[in-house]
XYZ file of C-alpha atoms in Angstrom:
229
model
C -98.918 -3.916 173.528
C -101.296 -2.113 175.647
C -100.957 1.051 173.863
C -100.500 -0.453 170.874
C -103.802 -2.352 171.532
C -105.649 0.982 171.383
C -105.221 2.144 167.976
C -108.088 3.471 166.762
C -108.436 3.234 162.932
C -110.698 6.711 162.779
C -108.536 8.575 164.890
C -105.372 7.945 163.594
C -103.209 11.336 164.759
C -104.395 10.676 168.198
C -103.332 7.518 168.096
C -99.956 7.732 167.260
C -99.388 10.689 169.686
C -100.922 8.517 172.541
C -98.911 5.847 171.496
C -95.732 8.118 171.053
C -96.499 9.108 175.312
C -96.808 5.539 176.821
C -93.456 4.788 175.298
C -91.784 7.915 175.512
C -90.502 7.468 179.158
C -89.293 3.901 178.010
C -87.103 5.720 175.421
C -85.315 7.823 177.558
C -84.979 5.420 180.433
C -83.133 3.216 177.268
C -81.749 6.738 176.344
C -79.799 7.824 179.573
C -79.387 4.267 180.883
C -76.974 3.922 177.005
C -75.338 7.352 177.492
C -74.377 6.225 181.156
C -73.132 2.662 180.425
C -71.199 4.433 177.418
C -69.437 7.139 178.583
C -68.475 4.029 182.020
C -67.180 1.829 179.338
C -64.939 4.154 177.788
C -63.302 5.046 181.011
C -62.871 1.264 181.710
C -60.881 0.322 178.132
C -58.709 3.689 178.950
C -57.850 2.580 182.236
C -57.167 -1.183 180.841
C -55.163 0.055 177.854
C -52.481 1.671 180.492
C -53.124 -1.094 182.489
C -51.903 -3.238 179.427
C -49.409 -0.872 178.252
C -47.507 -1.536 181.370
C -47.903 -5.340 181.489
C -46.140 -4.561 178.122
C -43.560 -2.570 179.255
C -42.766 -4.879 182.316
C -43.202 -7.987 179.981
C -40.224 -7.127 178.124
C -38.167 -6.349 180.596
C -37.478 -3.098 179.750
C -34.968 -0.882 182.409
C -37.345 1.480 183.285
C -41.450 1.958 182.007
C -42.310 5.518 181.214
C -43.534 6.327 184.910
C -43.815 9.802 184.184
C -46.359 9.104 181.275
C -47.638 7.086 182.664
C -48.182 9.318 185.586
C -49.861 12.118 182.955
C -52.635 9.571 181.605
C -54.126 8.690 185.517
C -53.967 11.968 186.265
C -56.298 12.474 183.140
C -58.051 9.785 183.595
C -58.670 10.438 186.926
C -60.519 14.148 186.187
C -62.248 12.504 183.381
C -63.992 10.331 185.666
C -64.784 13.379 187.826
C -65.925 15.094 185.106
C -68.110 12.660 183.899
C -69.631 12.211 187.236
C -70.504 15.833 187.619
C -72.472 15.530 184.460
C -74.274 12.706 185.169
C -74.832 14.026 188.050
C -78.774 15.219 188.133
C -80.130 12.444 185.558
C -78.437 9.895 188.153
C -79.807 10.851 191.309
C -83.139 11.331 190.031
C -82.862 8.228 188.820
C -81.633 6.900 191.884
C -84.066 8.742 194.225
C -87.015 7.015 191.677
C -85.814 3.687 191.628
C -86.056 3.667 195.325
C -88.892 5.174 195.622
C -91.163 3.199 192.652
C -89.547 0.121 194.261
C -90.733 0.396 197.592
C -94.214 1.925 196.295
C -94.795 -1.079 194.162
C -93.707 -3.189 197.027
C -96.536 -2.375 199.438
C -98.936 -2.521 196.326
C -98.076 -5.846 195.626
C -98.516 -7.145 199.183
C -101.476 -4.966 199.509
C -103.208 -7.076 196.257
C -102.214 -10.115 197.926
C -102.882 -10.037 201.625
C -106.476 -9.038 199.752
C -108.566 -12.269 199.679
C -111.730 -9.871 198.618
C -109.942 -9.244 195.437
C -110.582 -12.092 192.661
C -108.107 -13.743 190.427
C -109.407 -11.620 187.476
C -107.335 -11.086 184.362
C -106.976 -7.249 185.873
C -105.629 -8.248 188.957
C -103.001 -10.491 187.409
C -101.658 -8.186 185.288
C -100.895 -5.173 187.706
C -99.273 -8.049 189.822
C -96.930 -9.014 187.216
C -96.181 -4.878 186.502
C -95.722 -4.429 190.172
C -93.342 -7.567 190.256
C -91.276 -6.897 186.991
C -91.095 -3.349 187.676
C -88.560 -3.059 190.830
C -86.577 -5.763 188.997
C -85.986 -3.604 185.877
C -84.988 -0.849 188.229
C -82.694 -2.403 190.282
C -81.086 -4.221 187.552
C -80.846 -0.502 185.886
C -78.529 0.309 188.793
C -77.123 -2.934 189.453
C -75.800 -2.337 185.848
C -74.165 0.960 186.359
C -72.697 -0.144 189.500
C -70.876 -3.476 188.035
C -69.463 -1.051 185.135
C -68.068 1.735 187.715
C -66.874 -1.387 190.319
C -64.904 -2.591 187.520
C -63.001 0.992 186.642
C -61.662 0.844 190.120
C -60.282 -2.607 189.798
C -58.789 -2.000 186.461
C -56.815 0.934 188.372
C -56.376 -1.452 191.657
C -54.637 -3.564 189.355
C -52.684 -1.046 188.016
C -51.633 0.039 191.125
C -50.741 -4.065 192.139
C -47.956 -3.648 188.703
C -46.901 -0.549 189.834
C -46.434 -2.294 193.797
C -44.503 -5.294 191.979
C -41.961 -3.433 189.734
C -41.269 -0.322 192.962
C -40.339 -3.435 194.736
C -37.856 -4.634 192.013
C -36.727 -1.193 191.620
C -35.189 -1.874 194.675
C -33.165 -4.595 194.091
C -32.010 -2.618 190.541
C -29.677 0.243 190.084
C -32.525 2.488 189.218
C -32.922 6.379 190.273
C -34.135 8.059 193.166
C -36.607 9.878 190.980
C -37.922 6.819 189.267
C -38.490 4.936 192.553
C -40.353 7.941 194.344
C -42.182 8.518 191.124
C -42.921 5.120 191.598
C -43.832 5.598 195.270
C -45.946 8.753 194.484
C -47.937 7.274 192.317
C -48.948 4.538 193.620
C -50.325 6.554 196.478
C -52.079 8.390 194.948
C -53.758 5.238 193.322
C -54.752 3.551 196.796
C -54.858 6.054 199.191
C -57.907 7.713 197.085
C -58.947 5.257 194.492
C -60.929 6.308 191.823
C -64.984 6.123 191.897
C -67.714 7.606 189.816
C -69.366 10.237 192.283
C -72.481 12.715 191.419
C -71.444 16.019 193.192
C -70.136 13.974 195.941
C -73.591 12.936 197.141
C -73.803 9.462 195.757
C -70.633 6.650 194.662
C -71.090 4.529 192.170
C -70.107 1.205 194.406
C -71.249 -1.626 195.823
C -72.147 -0.155 198.842
C -74.732 1.838 197.341
C -76.549 -1.021 196.747
C -76.952 -2.020 200.624
C -77.691 1.389 200.701
C -80.950 1.202 197.710
C -82.364 -0.805 199.433
C -82.214 0.161 203.260
C -84.148 3.123 201.727
C -86.293 0.531 199.976
C -87.454 -1.229 202.739
C -87.760 1.651 205.032
C -90.197 3.344 203.078
C -92.207 -0.612 202.502
C -92.191 -0.180 206.437
C -93.614 3.033 206.388
C -96.239 2.784 203.831
C -97.163 -0.288 205.967
C -97.943 1.677 208.794
C -100.846 3.677 207.019
C -102.800 0.096 205.564
């Protein structure tokens, strides 16, 4: 709104360029977040389709599920998740870095303004306080949305592992071949020993632990900045 209010009819070209420049960062953030969420959503849907396919075969009471086919699909999906993390690594590492330090700086500015009684409660001060309050929430919410989507991928894979475990227990009671039982055990161990997590070149993994790590860095930066007051 502030950017649009600066439109000057006498200088239309410069005004349009100023508006575009003002909205460019927000547009880039939106495009980046949309790209990341779409890629993560595609992975989630693919794992969910594998789970649905496995559930359908188990509910139909077939003697043996096509475990070899499921094994190959899961290997490809896990490789796809790895490549997704490698592709998103540069932009997401920068985004996490900017979120931590901009949020820590915003908290410092907010505390400094609120604790300074010499500052009058003018409209400009209130706008600055509102901006410094909203900006950290926006950055954290963007990160939490990506983590939530990535965690659902791991949960879908764990659901698949649970179904395979039940099938493995059933196979012990039936007359299944050794090869079938062995591959069931192999796929189950693959999913449980090394669950799929979106990793950014092994620097950061999109999981719940990342939220705690980010908050720890934010408060560390805030404490450091408070020493310079």
